[in-house]
Each structure stands twice: as C-alpha cells, then as structure tokens.
C-alpha cells in the first residue's frame, strides 16, 4: 500500500480496493500514513464520496480498531439513540431513564458540544459529581443495575474514529456524509445493540440544515446498521427553532429534569415520548407507536422515570438531590430579560444565532478540549407565531459577567425576528420523516 496512490485514486473518483483502504486506515493509526496524507484523503472523500464497499471498509476498520462491548448476557433488548445535534437538544438526558423505565437497556455513549450545537456530556456534567468517564467495567455494572448508563466515548472504543474526528474538525472535512455516517455508526455498533434509533435534525440550527442531505445521512446510517444485524431506524426532527426554551448546558439540564417530572415545554416532552416509543418498538415490541407513546407519557407523569434518573445520577457519582431539586444546579451570576423593541408577530427564533451566542459567552467550544461555563445561556420566552407588544419579554439571558450579558442580548436580537405586517409562518413539523430499511415515510399527525 502506497499512501499517495490511495489519495490519487480517490481524488480521481476511482474505487479503492477494501483491503487497500483498510491498510491505509490502519497505517494512519500506526504512524505509517502521515497526518498530511490523511488530511488530503479526507478532502478527496468530501468531494468524491465513498462507494458502498469503501464505506463498509471504513466502518469495519473503525470498529475493529478498538474494543467492543459484550452485552449479550442482558436479558432485555439493548437500544440506544443518537442525535445529530442542535440548539436546545436536551432529549438524551430525559430519554435514557425513560426508555429504561419502559423495559430497555440503554447503553448510551455520548459526545461533547462543538460549535453552536451542545453536547450531552456537557449537560450531564452540570450535575455536581456526575462522572461521564466510567471505564467499561463500571459502565457495564451501572447498565445492568439501573437499566441505562451514560458516558463519553472511551479510549478503547473506535480509536481510529477518534483520531479521524479530531483531524476532520480542523481540516474543513466535517460535512462529508460518508465520514459522518462512519463516525456515528462505528461507535454505536461497538455497543452490541439490539436496535438503534437515530434523531436526524434538519433546519437552520442543525448540523445539516438541508432536508435532502439530512435524508441522505439518515438513509446511509440506516443501511450501515441494518447490514450489520442491528435494527436501525431514523427520524427527521425539526431544528428550525430551538428545542424547548432552555439553551445552554446547565439550563438545559434543568429543563430535561422538568420533563422527567412531567412538566417542561410541550415540544421537548413530545419528542422524548416519541423517541422512547420508537426505541421500544425497534427493540421488538409489536405494540403500536400510539400506545407506546401513551405508556411513555405515563412514566413521566407518575414519577417512575424521574426516580430512575435519581438512581442513575447516584450510580454515576452525582448528587441525586439535583433530580428533584434542580435549582441546586449552579446559576450564572448575571441574569437579565431582553424585551421586544416593537409590537408585532414573532416570525422566527433563529437557533443558530442563539447557539453561536452561547459559544461567545463561554458556554460552548470552538476547539476540542476547551473548558466551558455550564451556567450561561438563555431561556427563550417566545415562539414563532406569538404576538408581542413593545416591552414584552423575549428571552432571559444568563451570563457570567457584563461582557457576556452584552453578547447574550445581541444574540437574542439577532435570533428573534418580529414583523408588524402579516407574514406566513412556515415551521417544520416536530417529526417529519421516518427512515427504515424499507424506505422513507412522511409522517402524518395522529
């Protein structure tokens, strides 16, 4: 295997023999292939793509580069969920204990935020003492005892993906759909799952704003999982506005706990309930989604999912009092309300502007490994379609200092668009498409 020849073939759009491609990837891990050579290859993939045989080789090499879990001794279905991320997406924190309460094992390996999109690990670590760095032995023990466990990708799982992810983040090659698919699926397939549910965000606050590209990503990931014997389905969900009202790690953690207590914003609850039902059905339950959603809603309303979250927090080293007393989560020292400067109708709450503002305020990162302030962020008080008067509150800004407050206020002004004249409001449905091995289905309301 000559690295330059591999790069040249992909540059010209030619197919690379899977064995040669595996040798190239392993060579990168072993130091035979240099970083500048891998960077060139990744850029070629961005423009030329990967054919199915090449994509299979990349996924299998990523999985085989590290350890895989063996959860076969667990007697109930093992189902995880992955979101492609967005602004205000705190779903995983409520979903994992809820799905466990519904009878699943949920081995959830999550990531940190990068750019305008927040990360599940950052939200969990807003809970004092909560450990997301469990080794695989402890992870397995918590999973078996509680029914769910939530950690970050360990050094043992898919180390090739970790190396490539870091390189993609600094070489302008993150948007390559084959590489996104391989990165996500290699980690999930290492979890020894029965089934996997994917929440693919679409809209201006999503990683892939365009519906066509989001569908391509969803179909690609479903095909990868299905080919390896894991029942895999994806849902396209809206990210043309923030999910819920809280944006920022600590505030989102509070809102997720409110959801588990049977309260919180309607859209957060609806998506959590929907995905929980989908996970149970993907795990092999033939009950209708409507009935499974009813069961999930009951587990939120009767406190059983919240109690499971208490057990999870305690098992992973956190303060379980936080679950029923979320005001114990650290708050930012500066809080102010941004008011409407004119009367009219809110026609847009742009999620990207709010996500970028959180990063500017210190609540997100632009480089891997940066420290963040989990206290900063927003509580958005309006939704598209709301009529407001001048002086009405638009959002609460939570900041570390006066400079952060100014950045936050500017973010709200950039995000919330108010018009005086009548203007049609086009909002995506919360869930719009279901993607399975059988194809793509447009979701109708029920």
Coordinates of C-alpha atoms in Angstrom, one line a residue, residues 102-257:
X102 CA -40.1 1.1 29.7
X103 CA -38.0 -2.1 29.9
X104 CA -35.0 -1.5 27.7
X105 CA -31.3 -1.5 28.5
X106 CA -29.9 1.8 27.2
X107 CA -26.0 1.9 26.8
X108 CA -25.6 5.5 25.8
X109 CA -22.2 6.8 24.7
X110 CA -22.5 10.5 24.0
X111 CA -20.3 13.4 22.9
X112 CA -19.4 16.9 23.9
X113 CA -20.6 20.1 22.2
X114 CA -18.5 21.6 19.3
X115 CA -19.6 24.8 17.7
X116 CA -23.2 26.0 18.1
X117 CA -24.5 22.6 19.0
X118 CA -24.4 21.5 22.6
X119 CA -23.3 18.1 23.8
X120 CA -24.9 15.6 26.2
X121 CA -21.8 15.1 28.3
X122 CA -21.5 18.8 29.0
X123 CA -25.1 18.8 30.2
X124 CA -24.6 15.8 32.4
X125 CA -21.5 17.3 33.9
X126 CA -23.6 20.3 35.1
X127 CA -24.8 17.9 37.7
X128 CA -22.3 18.1 40.6
X129 CA -20.1 15.0 40.8
X130 CA -21.7 13.2 37.8
X131 CA -19.0 11.1 36.2
X132 CA -19.1 10.5 32.4
X133 CA -15.6 8.9 32.3
X134 CA -16.5 5.4 33.7
X135 CA -14.4 2.6 32.5
X136 CA -16.2 -0.2 30.5
X137 CA -16.4 -2.5 33.5
X138 CA -18.2 0.1 35.7
X139 CA -20.3 1.2 32.7
X140 CA -21.5 -2.4 32.3
X141 CA -22.3 -2.6 36.0
X142 CA -24.3 0.6 36.1
X143 CA -26.2 -0.5 32.9
X144 CA -27.1 -3.9 34.4
X145 CA -28.2 -2.3 37.7
X146 CA -30.1 0.8 36.6
X147 CA -31.1 -0.2 33.0
X148 CA -29.2 2.8 31.5
X149 CA -25.7 4.3 31.7
X150 CA -24.4 7.5 30.0
X151 CA -20.7 8.0 29.3
X152 CA -18.4 9.5 26.8
X153 CA -16.5 7.6 24.1
X154 CA -13.7 5.8 25.9
X155 CA -10.2 5.4 24.6
X156 CA -10.9 1.7 24.0
X157 CA -13.9 2.3 21.6
X158 CA -13.1 3.0 18.0
X159 CA -9.8 4.9 18.4
X160 CA -9.5 5.3 14.7
X161 CA -12.7 7.3 14.7
X162 CA -11.4 9.5 17.5
X163 CA -8.3 10.3 15.5
X164 CA -10.1 11.0 12.3
X165 CA -12.8 13.1 14.1
X166 CA -10.1 15.3 15.6
X167 CA -8.5 15.7 12.2
X168 CA -11.8 16.4 10.4
X169 CA -12.6 19.1 12.9
X170 CA -9.5 21.2 11.8
X171 CA -9.3 20.4 8.1
X172 CA -12.7 21.5 6.8
X173 CA -13.9 17.9 6.2
X174 CA -16.6 17.6 8.8
X175 CA -19.5 17.8 6.3
X176 CA -18.6 14.7 4.4
X177 CA -21.7 12.5 4.8
X178 CA -19.8 9.1 4.4
X179 CA -17.4 10.2 7.2
X180 CA -20.2 11.5 9.4
X181 CA -22.1 8.2 8.9
X182 CA -19.0 6.0 9.6
X183 CA -18.1 8.1 12.7
X184 CA -21.5 7.8 14.3
X185 CA -22.2 4.2 13.4
X186 CA -18.8 2.8 14.3
X187 CA -19.3 3.9 17.9
X188 CA -22.9 2.7 18.1
X189 CA -22.2 -0.7 16.5
X190 CA -19.4 -1.2 19.1
X191 CA -22.1 -1.1 21.8
X192 CA -23.5 -4.6 21.0
X193 CA -27.0 -3.2 20.4
X194 CA -30.2 -4.9 19.5
X195 CA -31.5 -1.8 17.9
X196 CA -30.6 1.9 17.3
X197 CA -32.9 4.9 16.8
X198 CA -31.4 8.0 15.1
X199 CA -32.7 11.5 15.5
X200 CA -31.5 13.4 12.5
X201 CA -32.1 17.2 12.9
X202 CA -33.0 19.4 10.0
X203 CA -33.3 23.1 9.8
X204 CA -31.1 26.2 10.3
X205 CA -29.9 25.1 13.7
X206 CA -28.9 21.6 12.6
X207 CA -25.6 20.2 11.6
X208 CA -27.1 19.5 8.1
X209 CA -29.7 22.3 7.5
X210 CA -30.8 20.9 4.1
X211 CA -33.6 18.2 4.2
X212 CA -32.1 16.4 1.2
X213 CA -28.7 16.0 2.8
X214 CA -30.3 15.1 6.1
X215 CA -32.3 12.3 4.4
X216 CA -29.1 11.1 2.7
X217 CA -27.3 10.9 6.0
X218 CA -30.3 9.1 7.6
X219 CA -30.5 6.5 4.8
X220 CA -26.8 5.9 4.9
X221 CA -26.7 5.2 8.6
X222 CA -29.8 3.0 8.5
X223 CA -28.2 0.9 5.7
X224 CA -24.9 0.6 7.8
X225 CA -26.8 -0.6 10.9
X226 CA -29.1 -2.9 9.0
X227 CA -26.3 -4.6 7.1
X228 CA -24.7 -5.5 10.5
X229 CA -27.8 -7.0 12.0
X230 CA -28.8 -4.1 14.2
X231 CA -32.4 -2.9 13.7
X232 CA -31.9 0.7 12.8
X233 CA -34.4 3.5 12.0
X234 CA -34.1 7.3 11.8
X235 CA -36.5 10.2 12.3
X236 CA -36.1 13.6 10.9
X237 CA -37.0 16.2 13.5
X238 CA -37.2 20.0 13.4
X239 CA -34.3 22.3 14.2
X240 CA -35.6 25.4 12.5
X241 CA -36.2 26.8 16.0
X242 CA -34.7 25.9 19.4
X243 CA -36.0 22.7 21.1
X244 CA -37.7 23.8 24.3
X245 CA -37.0 27.1 25.9
X246 CA -33.6 26.5 27.5
X247 CA -30.3 26.9 25.6
X248 CA -27.1 26.4 27.5
X249 CA -25.9 23.3 29.3
X250 CA -27.0 23.9 32.9
X251 CA -30.3 25.4 31.9
X252 CA -31.0 22.5 29.5
X253 CA -30.2 20.0 32.3
X254 CA -32.8 21.7 34.5
X255 CA -35.4 21.5 31.6
X256 CA -34.7 17.8 31.0
X257 CA -35.3 17.2 34.7

